[in-house]
PDB file of C-alpha atoms in Angstrom:
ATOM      1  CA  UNK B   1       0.000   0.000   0.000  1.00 53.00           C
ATOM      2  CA  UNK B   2       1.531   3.444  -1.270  1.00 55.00           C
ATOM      3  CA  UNK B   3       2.140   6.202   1.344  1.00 55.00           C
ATOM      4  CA  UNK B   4      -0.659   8.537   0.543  1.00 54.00           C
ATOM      5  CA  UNK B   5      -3.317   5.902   0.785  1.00 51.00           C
ATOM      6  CA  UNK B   6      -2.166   5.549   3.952  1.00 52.00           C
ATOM      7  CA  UNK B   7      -2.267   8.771   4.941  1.00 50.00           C
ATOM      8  CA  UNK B   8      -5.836   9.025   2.959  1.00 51.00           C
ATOM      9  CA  UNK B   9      -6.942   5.918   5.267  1.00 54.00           C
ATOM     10  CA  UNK B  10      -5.904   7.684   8.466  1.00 53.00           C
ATOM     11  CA  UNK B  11      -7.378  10.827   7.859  1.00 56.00           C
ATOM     12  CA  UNK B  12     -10.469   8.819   7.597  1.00 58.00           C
ATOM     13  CA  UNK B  13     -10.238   6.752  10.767  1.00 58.00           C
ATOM     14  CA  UNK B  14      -9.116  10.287  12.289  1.00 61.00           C
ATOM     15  CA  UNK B  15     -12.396  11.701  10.687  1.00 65.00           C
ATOM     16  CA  UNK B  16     -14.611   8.889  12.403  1.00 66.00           C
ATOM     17  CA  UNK B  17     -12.783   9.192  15.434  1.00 65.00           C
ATOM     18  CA  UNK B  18     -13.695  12.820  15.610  1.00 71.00           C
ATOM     19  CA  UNK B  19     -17.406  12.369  14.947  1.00 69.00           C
ATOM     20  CA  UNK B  20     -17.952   9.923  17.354  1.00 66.00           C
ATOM     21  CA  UNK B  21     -16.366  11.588  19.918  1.00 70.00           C
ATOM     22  CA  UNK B  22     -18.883  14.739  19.426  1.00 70.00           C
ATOM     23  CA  UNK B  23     -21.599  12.724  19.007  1.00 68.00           C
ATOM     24  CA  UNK B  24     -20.395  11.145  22.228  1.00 71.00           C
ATOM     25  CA  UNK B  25     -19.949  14.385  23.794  1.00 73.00           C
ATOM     26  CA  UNK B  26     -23.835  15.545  22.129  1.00 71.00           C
ATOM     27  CA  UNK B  27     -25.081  12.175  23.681  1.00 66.00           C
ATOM     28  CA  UNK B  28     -23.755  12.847  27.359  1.00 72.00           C
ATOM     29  CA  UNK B  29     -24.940  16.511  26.648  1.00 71.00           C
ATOM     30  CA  UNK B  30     -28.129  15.243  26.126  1.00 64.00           C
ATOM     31  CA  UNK B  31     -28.206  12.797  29.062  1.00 64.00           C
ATOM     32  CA  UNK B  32     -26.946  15.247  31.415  1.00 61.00           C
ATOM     33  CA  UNK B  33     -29.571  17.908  30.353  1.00 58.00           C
ATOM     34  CA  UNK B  34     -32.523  15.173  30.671  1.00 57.00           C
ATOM     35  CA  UNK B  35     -31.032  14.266  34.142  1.00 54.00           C
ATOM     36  CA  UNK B  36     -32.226  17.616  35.780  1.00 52.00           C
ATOM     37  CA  UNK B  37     -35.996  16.939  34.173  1.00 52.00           C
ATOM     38  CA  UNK B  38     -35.863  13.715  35.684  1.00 49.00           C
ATOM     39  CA  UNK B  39     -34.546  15.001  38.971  1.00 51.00           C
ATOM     40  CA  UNK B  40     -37.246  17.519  39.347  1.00 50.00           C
ATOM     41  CA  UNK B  41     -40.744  15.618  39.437  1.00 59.00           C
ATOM     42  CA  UNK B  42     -38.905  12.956  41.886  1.00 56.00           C
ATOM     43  CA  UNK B  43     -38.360  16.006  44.404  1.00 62.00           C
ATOM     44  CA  UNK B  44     -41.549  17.482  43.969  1.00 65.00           C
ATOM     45  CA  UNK B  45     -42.724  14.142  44.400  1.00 63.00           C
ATOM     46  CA  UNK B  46     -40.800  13.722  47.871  1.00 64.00           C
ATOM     47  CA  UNK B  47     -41.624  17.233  48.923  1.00 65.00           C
ATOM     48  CA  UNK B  48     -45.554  16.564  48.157  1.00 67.00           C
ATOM     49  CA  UNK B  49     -44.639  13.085  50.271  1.00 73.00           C
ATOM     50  CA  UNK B  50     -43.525  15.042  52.893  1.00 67.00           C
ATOM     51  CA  UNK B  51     -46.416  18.030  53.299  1.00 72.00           C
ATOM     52  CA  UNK B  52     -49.223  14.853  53.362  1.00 68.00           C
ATOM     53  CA  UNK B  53     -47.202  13.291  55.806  1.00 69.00           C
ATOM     54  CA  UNK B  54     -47.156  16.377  57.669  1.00 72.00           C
ATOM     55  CA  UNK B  55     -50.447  16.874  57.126  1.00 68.00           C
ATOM     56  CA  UNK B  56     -51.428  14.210  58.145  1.00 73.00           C
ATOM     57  CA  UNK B  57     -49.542  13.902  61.241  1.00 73.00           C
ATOM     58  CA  UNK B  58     -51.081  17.381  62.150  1.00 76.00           C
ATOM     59  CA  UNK B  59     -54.342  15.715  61.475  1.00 71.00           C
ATOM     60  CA  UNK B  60     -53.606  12.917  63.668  1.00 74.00           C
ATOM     61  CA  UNK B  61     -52.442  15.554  66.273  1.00 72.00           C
ATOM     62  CA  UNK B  62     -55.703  17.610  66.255  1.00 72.00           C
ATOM     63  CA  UNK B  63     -58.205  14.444  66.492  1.00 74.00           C
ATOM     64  CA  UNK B  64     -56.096  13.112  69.350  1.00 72.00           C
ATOM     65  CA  UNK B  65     -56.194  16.646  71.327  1.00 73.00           C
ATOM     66  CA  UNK B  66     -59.904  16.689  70.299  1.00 75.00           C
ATOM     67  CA  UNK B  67     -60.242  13.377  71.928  1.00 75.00           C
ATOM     68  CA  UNK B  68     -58.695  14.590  75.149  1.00 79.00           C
ATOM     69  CA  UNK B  69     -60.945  17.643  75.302  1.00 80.00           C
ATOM     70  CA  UNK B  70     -63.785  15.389  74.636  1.00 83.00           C
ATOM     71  CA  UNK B  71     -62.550  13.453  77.493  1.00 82.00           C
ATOM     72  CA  UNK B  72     -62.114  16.009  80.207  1.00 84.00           C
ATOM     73  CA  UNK B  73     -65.189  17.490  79.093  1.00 85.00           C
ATOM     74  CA  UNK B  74     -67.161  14.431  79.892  1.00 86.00           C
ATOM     75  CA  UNK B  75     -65.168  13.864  83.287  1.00 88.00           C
ATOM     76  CA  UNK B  76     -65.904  17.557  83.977  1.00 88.00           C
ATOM     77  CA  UNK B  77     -69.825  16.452  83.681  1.00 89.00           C
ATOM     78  CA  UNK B  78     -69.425  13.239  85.190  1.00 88.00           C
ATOM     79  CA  UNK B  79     -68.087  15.433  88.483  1.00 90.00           C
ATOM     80  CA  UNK B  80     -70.763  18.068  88.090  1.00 91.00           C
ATOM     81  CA  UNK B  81     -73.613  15.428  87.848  1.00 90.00           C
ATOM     82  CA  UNK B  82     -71.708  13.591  91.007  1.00 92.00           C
ATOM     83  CA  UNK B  83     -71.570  17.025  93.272  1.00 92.00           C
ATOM     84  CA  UNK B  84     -75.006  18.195  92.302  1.00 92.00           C
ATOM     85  CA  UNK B  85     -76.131  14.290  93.435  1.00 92.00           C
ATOM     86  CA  UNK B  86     -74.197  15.096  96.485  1.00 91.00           C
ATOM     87  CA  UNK B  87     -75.816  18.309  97.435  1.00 92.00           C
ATOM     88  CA  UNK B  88     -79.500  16.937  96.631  1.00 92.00           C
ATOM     89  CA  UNK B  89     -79.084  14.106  98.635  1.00 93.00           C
ATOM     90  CA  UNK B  90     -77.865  16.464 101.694  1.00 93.00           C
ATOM     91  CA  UNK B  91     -80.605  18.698 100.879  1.00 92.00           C
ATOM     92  CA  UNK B  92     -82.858  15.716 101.416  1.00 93.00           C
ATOM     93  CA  UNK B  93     -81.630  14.547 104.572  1.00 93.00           C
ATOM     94  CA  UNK B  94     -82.194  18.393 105.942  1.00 92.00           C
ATOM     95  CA  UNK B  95     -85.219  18.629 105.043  1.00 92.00           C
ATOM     96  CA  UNK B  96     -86.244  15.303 106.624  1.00 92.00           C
ATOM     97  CA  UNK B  97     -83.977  16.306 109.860  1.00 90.00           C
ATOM     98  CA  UNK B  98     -86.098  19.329 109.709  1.00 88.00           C
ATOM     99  CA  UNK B  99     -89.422  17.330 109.109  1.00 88.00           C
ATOM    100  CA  UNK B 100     -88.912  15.061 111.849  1.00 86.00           C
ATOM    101  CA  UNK B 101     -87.666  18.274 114.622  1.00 81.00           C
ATOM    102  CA  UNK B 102     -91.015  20.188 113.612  1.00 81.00           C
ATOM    103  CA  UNK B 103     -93.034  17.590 114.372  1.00 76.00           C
ATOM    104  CA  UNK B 104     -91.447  16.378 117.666  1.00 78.00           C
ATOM    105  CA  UNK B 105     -91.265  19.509 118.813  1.00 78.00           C
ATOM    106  CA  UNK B 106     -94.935  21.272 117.040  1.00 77.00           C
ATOM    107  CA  UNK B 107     -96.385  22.109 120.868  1.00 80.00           C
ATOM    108  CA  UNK B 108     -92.857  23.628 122.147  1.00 83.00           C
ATOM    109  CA  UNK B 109     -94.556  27.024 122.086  1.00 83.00           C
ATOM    110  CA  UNK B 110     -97.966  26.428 123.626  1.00 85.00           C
ATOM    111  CA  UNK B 111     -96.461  23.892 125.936  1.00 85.00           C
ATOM    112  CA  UNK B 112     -93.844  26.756 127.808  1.00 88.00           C
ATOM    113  CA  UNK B 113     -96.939  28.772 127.510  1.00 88.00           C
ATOM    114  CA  UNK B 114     -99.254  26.112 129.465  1.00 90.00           C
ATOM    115  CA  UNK B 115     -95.898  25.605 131.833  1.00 92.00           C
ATOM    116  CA  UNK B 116     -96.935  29.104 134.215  1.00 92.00           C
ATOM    117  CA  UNK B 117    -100.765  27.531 134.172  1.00 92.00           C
ATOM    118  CA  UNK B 118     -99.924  24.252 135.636  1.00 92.00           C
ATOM    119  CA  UNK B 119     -97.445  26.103 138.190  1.00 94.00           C
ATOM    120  CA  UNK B 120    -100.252  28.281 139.021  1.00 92.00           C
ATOM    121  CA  UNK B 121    -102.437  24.894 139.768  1.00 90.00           C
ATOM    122  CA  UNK B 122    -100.190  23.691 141.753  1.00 92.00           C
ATOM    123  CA  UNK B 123     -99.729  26.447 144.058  1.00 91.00           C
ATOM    124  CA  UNK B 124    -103.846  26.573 144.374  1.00 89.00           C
ATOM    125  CA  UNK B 125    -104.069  23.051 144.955  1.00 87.00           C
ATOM    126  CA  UNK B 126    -101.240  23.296 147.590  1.00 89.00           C
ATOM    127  CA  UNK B 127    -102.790  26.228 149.341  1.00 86.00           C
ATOM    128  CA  UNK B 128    -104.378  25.505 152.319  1.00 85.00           C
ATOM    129  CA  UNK B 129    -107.753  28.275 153.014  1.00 85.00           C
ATOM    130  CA  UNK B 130    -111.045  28.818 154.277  1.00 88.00           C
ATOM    131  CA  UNK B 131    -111.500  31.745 152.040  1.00 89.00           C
ATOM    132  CA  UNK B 132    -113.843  29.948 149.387  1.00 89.00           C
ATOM    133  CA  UNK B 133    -114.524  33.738 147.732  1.00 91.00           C
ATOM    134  CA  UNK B 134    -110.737  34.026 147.396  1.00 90.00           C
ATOM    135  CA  UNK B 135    -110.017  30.817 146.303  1.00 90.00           C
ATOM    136  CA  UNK B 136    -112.746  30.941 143.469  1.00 92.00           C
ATOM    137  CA  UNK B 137    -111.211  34.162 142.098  1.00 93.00           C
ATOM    138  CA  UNK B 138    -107.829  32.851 142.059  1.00 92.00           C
ATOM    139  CA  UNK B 139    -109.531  29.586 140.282  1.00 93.00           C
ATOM    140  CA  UNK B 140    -110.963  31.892 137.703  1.00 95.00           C
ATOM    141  CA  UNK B 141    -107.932  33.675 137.391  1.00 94.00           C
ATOM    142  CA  UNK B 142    -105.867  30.563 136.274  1.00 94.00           C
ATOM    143  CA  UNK B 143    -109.235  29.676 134.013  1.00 94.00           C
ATOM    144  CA  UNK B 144    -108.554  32.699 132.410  1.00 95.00           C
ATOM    145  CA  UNK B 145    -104.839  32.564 132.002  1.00 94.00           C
ATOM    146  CA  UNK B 146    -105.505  28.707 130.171  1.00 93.00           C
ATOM    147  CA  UNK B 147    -107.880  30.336 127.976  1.00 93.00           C
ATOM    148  CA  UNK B 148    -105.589  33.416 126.818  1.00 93.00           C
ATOM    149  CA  UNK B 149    -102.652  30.423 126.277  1.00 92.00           C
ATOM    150  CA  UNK B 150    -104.807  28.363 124.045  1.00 92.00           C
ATOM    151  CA  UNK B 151    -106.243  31.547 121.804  1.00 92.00           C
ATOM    152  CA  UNK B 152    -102.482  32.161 121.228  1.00 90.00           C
ATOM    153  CA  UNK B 153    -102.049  29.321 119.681  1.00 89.00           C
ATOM    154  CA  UNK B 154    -104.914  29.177 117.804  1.00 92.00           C
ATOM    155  CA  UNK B 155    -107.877  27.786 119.636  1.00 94.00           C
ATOM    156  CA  UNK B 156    -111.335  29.472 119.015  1.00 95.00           C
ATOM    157  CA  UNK B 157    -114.245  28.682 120.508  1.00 96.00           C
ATOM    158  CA  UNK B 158    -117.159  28.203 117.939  1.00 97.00           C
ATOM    159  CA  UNK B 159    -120.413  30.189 118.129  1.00 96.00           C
ATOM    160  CA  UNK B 160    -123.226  28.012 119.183  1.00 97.00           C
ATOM    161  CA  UNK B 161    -126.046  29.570 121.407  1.00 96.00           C
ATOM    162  CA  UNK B 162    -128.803  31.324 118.902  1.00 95.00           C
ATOM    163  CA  UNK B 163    -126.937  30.860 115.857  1.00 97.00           C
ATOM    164  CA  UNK B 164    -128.675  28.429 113.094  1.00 96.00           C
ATOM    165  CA  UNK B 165    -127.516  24.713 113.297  1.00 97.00           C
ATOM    166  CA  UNK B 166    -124.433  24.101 110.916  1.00 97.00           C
ATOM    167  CA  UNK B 167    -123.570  20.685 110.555  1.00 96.00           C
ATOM    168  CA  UNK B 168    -119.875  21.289 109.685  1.00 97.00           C
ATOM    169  CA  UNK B 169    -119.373  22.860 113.383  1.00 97.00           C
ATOM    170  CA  UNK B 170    -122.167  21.683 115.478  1.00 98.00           C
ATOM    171  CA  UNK B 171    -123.209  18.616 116.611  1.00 97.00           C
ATOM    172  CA  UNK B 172    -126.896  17.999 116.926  1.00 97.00           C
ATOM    173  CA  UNK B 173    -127.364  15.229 120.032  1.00 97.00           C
ATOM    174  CA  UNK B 174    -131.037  16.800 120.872  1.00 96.00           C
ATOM    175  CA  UNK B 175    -134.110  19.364 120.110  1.00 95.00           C
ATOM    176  CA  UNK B 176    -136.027  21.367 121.912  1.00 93.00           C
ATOM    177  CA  UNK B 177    -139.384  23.323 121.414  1.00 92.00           C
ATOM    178  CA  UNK B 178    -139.000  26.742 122.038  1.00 92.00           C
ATOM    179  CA  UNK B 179    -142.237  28.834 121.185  1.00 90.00           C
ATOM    180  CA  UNK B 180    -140.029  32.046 120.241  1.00 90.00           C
ATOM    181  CA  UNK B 181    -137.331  30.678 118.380  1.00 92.00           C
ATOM    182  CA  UNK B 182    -137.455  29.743 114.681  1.00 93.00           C
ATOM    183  CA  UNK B 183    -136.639  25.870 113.885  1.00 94.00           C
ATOM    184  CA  UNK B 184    -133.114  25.408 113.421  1.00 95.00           C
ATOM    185  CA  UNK B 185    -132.053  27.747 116.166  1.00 96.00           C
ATOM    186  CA  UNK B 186    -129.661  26.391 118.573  1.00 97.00           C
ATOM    187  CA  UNK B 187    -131.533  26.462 121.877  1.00 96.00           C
ATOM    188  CA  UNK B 188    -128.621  25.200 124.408  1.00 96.00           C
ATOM    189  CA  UNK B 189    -125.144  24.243 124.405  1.00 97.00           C
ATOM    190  CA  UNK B 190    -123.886  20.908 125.842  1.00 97.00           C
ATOM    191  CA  UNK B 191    -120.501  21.197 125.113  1.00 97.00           C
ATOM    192  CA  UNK B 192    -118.273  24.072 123.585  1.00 97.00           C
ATOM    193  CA  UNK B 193    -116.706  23.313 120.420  1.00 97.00           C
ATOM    194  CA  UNK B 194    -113.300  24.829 119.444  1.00 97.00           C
ATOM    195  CA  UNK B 195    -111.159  25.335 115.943  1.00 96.00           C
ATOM    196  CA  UNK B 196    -107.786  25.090 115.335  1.00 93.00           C
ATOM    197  CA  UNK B 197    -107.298  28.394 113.188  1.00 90.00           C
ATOM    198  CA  UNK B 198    -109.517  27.182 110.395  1.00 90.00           C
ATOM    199  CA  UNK B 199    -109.724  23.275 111.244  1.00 96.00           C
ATOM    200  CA  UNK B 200    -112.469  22.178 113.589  1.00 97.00           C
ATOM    201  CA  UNK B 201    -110.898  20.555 116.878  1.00 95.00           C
ATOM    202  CA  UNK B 202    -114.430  19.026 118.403  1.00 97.00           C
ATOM    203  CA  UNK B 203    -117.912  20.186 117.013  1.00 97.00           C
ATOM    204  CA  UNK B 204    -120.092  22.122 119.189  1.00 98.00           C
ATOM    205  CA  UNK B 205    -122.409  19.610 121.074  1.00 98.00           C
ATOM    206  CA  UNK B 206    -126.190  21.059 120.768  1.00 98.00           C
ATOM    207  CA  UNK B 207    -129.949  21.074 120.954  1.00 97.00           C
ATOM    208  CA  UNK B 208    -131.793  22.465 118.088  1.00 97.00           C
ATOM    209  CA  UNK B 209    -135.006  24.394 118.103  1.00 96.00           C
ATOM    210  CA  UNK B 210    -138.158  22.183 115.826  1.00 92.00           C
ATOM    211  CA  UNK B 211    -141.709  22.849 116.720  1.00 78.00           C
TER     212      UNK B 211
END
């Protein structure tokens, strides 16, 4: 092989060499500029990863606290239902205490108020007299001191003689003819009758006027 066909040969080999070494270079060019595209969706990918888990570790966050509130709110009720229990039932066991002292002890007033009557009796009874006149006034005297203790506490004695019969207060047990008196007029009383304020203690025993 002559000289300058060798030469011609390597200037073609050196040719080839040349444009596959730029293409080469255009390829890597092209694989390097792709690499960035590639790159980018995978970290928006990991940084959209990250704000759900995020999120959703913030929603985890909020329904646990919300839980907890829920909690304490219902203990908070539980303790409010308890302590109003607790005050009822003491409210309860007053009023009964009080129930039970008002009636055991209803006739402390009119009994320290009957206390200076029965002294008063006793002296009487103890006293030794011949003054009969004496003795009788300080009888009625005591009568009347009874009397003026049981109005203060309510007695009242219930109108009988020449009123008409009333069968809620008076208690028929005879009749009488009595020219001047209409029927139906009380003629006599047997036995008083007394109220209690408004409530009839023991009806007025009576004899009623009929012709």
């Amino acid at each position: 092989m002559s000289e300058d066909k060798k030469k011609h040969i390597k200037i073609e080999d050196d040719k080839e060499a040349e444009e596959a070494k730029a293409a080469e270079e255009k390829a890597e060019e092209a694989k390097a500029a792709e690499e960035p595209e590639k790159e980018a969706p995978a970290e928006e990918a990991a940084g959209e990863q990250k704000e759900a888990g995020e999120a959703e570790a913030e929603a985890k966050a909020a329904e646990e606290k919300s839980g907890e509130d829920e909690k304490a709110a219902a203990e908070a009720e539980s303790e409010r239902y308890m302590r109003l229990m607790a005050e009822f039932q003491n409210y309860k066991k007053r009023a009964a205490k009080e129930k039970t002292d008002t009636l055991q002890y209803a006739n402390e007033k009119i009994v320290s108020e009957l206390l200076p009557v029965l002294d008063n009796f006793e002296r009487a009874l103890a006293t030794e007299t011949n003054d009969i006149d004496g003795y009788a006034k300080g009888m009625q005297l005591i009568f009347e001191q009874l009397r003026k203790a049981l109005e203060n506490a309510g007695l009242e004695e219930i109108k009988a003689m020449d009123e008409s019969f009333d069968p809620n207060v008076h208690n028929a047990v005879m009749t009488a003819n009595v020219e001047d008196k209409d029927d139906g007029i009380i003629t006599m009383v047997l036995q008083k009758g007394y109220k209690l304020r408004d409530k009839v203690v023991r009806p007025s025993m009576v004899a009623v006027n009929k012709k």
